[in-house]
Amino acid sequence: CANVHLNNGNWLSYNETTIGADSKNVSCVFAATNSFIDAYQNNASAMVRLNKDMIVKDSLWTNNYLYAYGANVSPSLVVEGGKWVNLARLYFGTPDGAKMTIDGGEHEWFGQIYVGYETGKSGEATFKSGKVTMTSSEMIALGYDGSGTFYINGGEILMPSGGGLSLGHTLQGTGFVKMTGGSLSIPSSETGLVVSRYGKGTFLMEGGALIVG
């Protein structure tokens, strides 16, 4: 895999952007700073397939699907500042663990967010600062057959359009949230906040603000 370092540039992809191979023996980094990344281009099936490391800093990133659930990888995604929009589907989790960090910026997601996707796979997301807004009634599921974790240390997570947060969404799923700072605002909708929907869920609150309703 060739490393990609994009500074003050544009990355436009109509079909699929694959970062790294589904192999333990291949390293790869896609890094963008002060750039525009469009992995959508008005194609509803366009996607980013993340097998290795991606760092997006102070950039505008628009994409429809992000898949990170390869069999032989432990991908890492770091978003620092900027804006990440039009995310319609996030399937996140690998046997060795997939990790995501949000640190700053204002981001808008509107689709299916599944962390801990597929049996035997795990994914985790750490929120340090910034704002993430769910702009549709879709839910966030931690433990969609696999193991999903949120570490909320700062920033804001907002669900103003009627979605919700489900921990342990399926019988095989395990969902865990540890909140030490920041704020999490969930509507009192049909989903709302559900701990152990069908599987095992844990919500550990040591700080921050949880608003339901």
C-alpha positions as MATLAB code, in Angstrom:
seq = 'CANVHLNNGNWLSYNETTIGADSKNVSCVFAATNSFIDAYQNNASAMVRLNKDMIVKDSLWTNNYLYAYGANVSPSLVVEGGKWVNLARLYFGTPDGAKMTIDGGEHEWFGQIYVGYETGKSGEATFKSGKVTMTSSEMIALGYDGSGTFYINGGEILMPSGGGLSLGHTLQGTGFVKMTGGSLSIPSSETGLVVSRYGKGTFLMEGGALIVG';
ca = [
       0.000    0.000    0.000;
       1.296    3.440   -0.888;
       1.015    6.063    1.840;
      -1.009    9.144    0.920;
      -0.349   12.576    2.432;
      -2.736   15.259    1.209;
      -2.125   18.896    2.180;
      -4.379   21.703    0.950;
      -5.683   19.466   -1.806;
      -8.726   17.590   -3.101;
      -9.440   13.861   -3.061;
     -12.437   12.986   -5.239;
     -13.671    9.418   -5.589;
     -16.809    8.269   -7.376;
     -16.752    4.582   -6.460;
     -14.580    3.134   -3.684;
     -11.544    4.336   -1.773;
      -9.751    1.417   -0.126;
      -7.105    2.269    2.444;
      -4.759   -0.646    2.965;
      -5.179   -4.338    2.258;
      -6.990   -6.836    4.465;
      -3.663   -8.245    5.641;
      -1.706   -8.111    8.897;
       1.591   -7.683    7.059;
       0.774   -4.484    5.174;
       0.970   -0.987    6.662;
      -0.679    2.039    5.137;
      -1.565    5.612    6.133;
      -3.946    8.043    4.452;
      -3.438   11.513    5.961;
      -5.198   14.710    4.922;
      -4.743   18.235    6.304;
      -6.705   21.345    5.298;
      -8.186   19.428    2.396;
     -11.454   18.436    0.745;
     -12.240   14.733    0.647;
     -15.285   13.765   -1.372;
     -15.827   10.008   -1.376;
     -19.441   10.462   -2.408;
     -19.663   12.345   -5.737;
     -23.462   11.885   -5.857;
     -23.051    8.093   -5.976;
     -25.161    6.479   -3.247;
     -23.003    3.336   -3.229;
     -19.661    5.130   -2.947;
     -17.627    4.135    0.086;
     -14.401    4.304    2.031;
     -13.134    0.866    3.011;
     -10.731    1.313    5.907;
      -8.258   -1.482    6.554;
      -5.359    0.531    7.986;
      -4.839    4.086    9.299;
      -6.608    7.289    8.318;
      -5.953   10.748    9.770;
      -8.158   13.655    8.733;
      -7.221   17.064   10.154;
      -8.992   20.391    9.667;
     -10.633   19.122    6.490;
     -14.070   18.823    4.932;
     -14.876   15.155    4.443;
     -18.053   13.926    2.817;
     -18.755   10.250    2.260;
     -21.723    7.927    2.229;
     -20.435    4.603    3.553;
     -17.456    3.840    5.784;
     -16.696    0.157    6.238;
     -14.025   -1.017    8.671;
     -14.684   -4.666    9.428;
     -11.943   -6.620    7.676;
     -10.897  -10.040    8.929;
      -7.169   -9.445    9.372;
      -6.756   -5.789   10.303;
      -6.935   -3.313   13.179;
      -7.763   -0.002   11.467;
      -7.474    3.389   13.118;
      -9.369    6.564   12.235;
      -8.487    9.955   13.742;
     -10.563   13.041   12.925;
      -9.150   16.299   14.273;
     -11.213   19.431   13.653;
     -12.880   20.128   10.366;
     -16.229   18.695    9.319;
     -17.330   15.147    8.460;
     -20.759   15.056    6.799;
     -23.160   12.808    4.852;
     -22.202    9.643    6.726;
     -25.059    7.284    5.895;
     -23.548    4.013    7.081;
     -20.711    3.142    9.462;
     -19.892   -0.542   10.005;
     -16.983   -0.573   12.433;
     -15.281   -3.549   14.084;
     -12.574   -6.127   13.410;
     -11.269   -9.239   15.218;
      -8.211   -7.285   16.408;
     -10.204   -4.132   17.135;
     -10.984   -0.979   15.145;
     -10.453    2.417   16.798;
     -11.811    5.862   16.041;
     -11.046    9.204   17.715;
     -13.002   12.434   17.293;
     -11.088   15.481   18.547;
     -12.662   18.775   17.574;
     -14.718   19.943   14.638;
     -18.444   19.814   13.874;
     -19.704   16.649   12.245;
     -23.076   15.515   10.901;
     -24.026   11.855   10.609;
     -27.418   10.713    9.418;
     -27.384    6.960    8.879;
     -26.779    3.580   10.468;
     -23.906    3.781   12.965;
     -22.915    0.270   14.052;
     -19.843    0.010   16.296;
     -18.979   -3.590   17.069;
     -20.304   -4.931   13.804;
     -20.400   -8.714   13.257;
     -19.819  -11.547   15.720;
     -16.285  -11.829   17.093;
     -15.350   -8.268   16.103;
     -14.893   -5.157   18.212;
     -14.808   -1.429   17.639;
     -14.390    1.604   19.843;
     -14.799    5.349   19.459;
     -13.284    8.017   21.708;
     -14.783   11.499   21.787;
     -12.368   14.125   23.111;
     -13.863   17.384   21.867;
     -16.020   18.810   19.094;
     -19.631   18.127   18.157;
     -21.305   15.160   16.480;
     -24.943   15.562   15.457;
     -27.179   12.752   14.235;
     -29.385   14.499   11.685;
     -31.863   11.646   11.120;
     -33.967    9.287   13.206;
     -31.453    6.461   12.771;
     -29.901    5.018   15.932;
     -26.357    4.390   17.078;
     -25.877    0.724   17.988;
     -22.957   -0.380   20.164;
     -22.652   -4.138   19.935;
     -24.372   -5.076   16.692;
     -23.485   -8.767   16.974;
     -19.963   -7.773   18.083;
     -18.530   -5.586   20.870;
     -18.863   -1.792   20.657;
     -17.508    0.878   23.012;
     -17.852    4.649   23.369;
     -15.431    6.628   25.536;
     -16.941   10.095   25.973;
     -14.295   12.343   27.502;
     -15.450   15.661   26.073;
     -17.385   17.346   23.295;
     -21.057   16.981   22.405;
     -23.093   14.144   20.913;
     -26.557   15.291   19.851;
     -29.528   13.319   18.518;
     -32.209   15.960   17.898;
     -34.121   14.079   15.196;
     -35.501   11.137   17.175;
     -32.745    8.533   17.007;
     -31.224    6.855   20.020;
     -28.390    4.839   21.512;
     -28.648    1.066   21.905;
     -26.103   -0.937   23.935;
     -25.985   -4.665   23.292;
     -28.299   -4.328   20.335;
     -28.476   -8.020   19.394;
     -28.306  -11.252   21.380;
     -24.623  -11.631   20.488;
     -23.826   -7.954   21.009;
     -22.021   -6.224   23.863;
     -22.190   -2.440   24.238;
     -20.244   -0.302   26.689;
     -20.153    3.443   27.350;
     -17.768    5.177   29.743;
     -18.537    8.852   30.166;
     -16.107   11.114   32.031;
     -16.915   14.471   30.420;
     -18.717   16.180   27.602;
     -22.441   15.847   26.970;
     -24.740   13.266   25.422;
     -28.235   14.353   24.431;
     -30.735   11.617   23.499;
     -34.427   12.125   22.683;
     -37.127   10.214   24.532;
     -38.106    8.406   21.334;
     -38.886    4.762   20.681;
     -35.190    3.940   20.855;
     -34.015    6.562   23.346;
     -31.277    5.123   25.536;
     -31.505    1.334   25.706;
     -29.004   -0.593   27.834;
     -28.976   -4.355   27.126;
     -31.534   -4.226   24.329;
     -31.108   -7.945   23.572;
     -27.478   -8.508   24.481;
     -25.284   -7.097   27.244;
     -24.973   -3.373   27.849;
     -23.178   -1.195   30.395;
     -23.293    2.586   30.855;
     -20.656    3.868   33.300;
     -20.982    7.572   34.099;
     -18.171    9.274   36.000;
     -18.694   12.813   34.730;
     -20.214   14.890   31.974;
     -23.902   15.466   31.259;
     -26.460   12.914   30.072;
     -29.723   14.435   28.813;
     -32.631   12.156   27.847;
     -35.826   13.716   26.597;
];
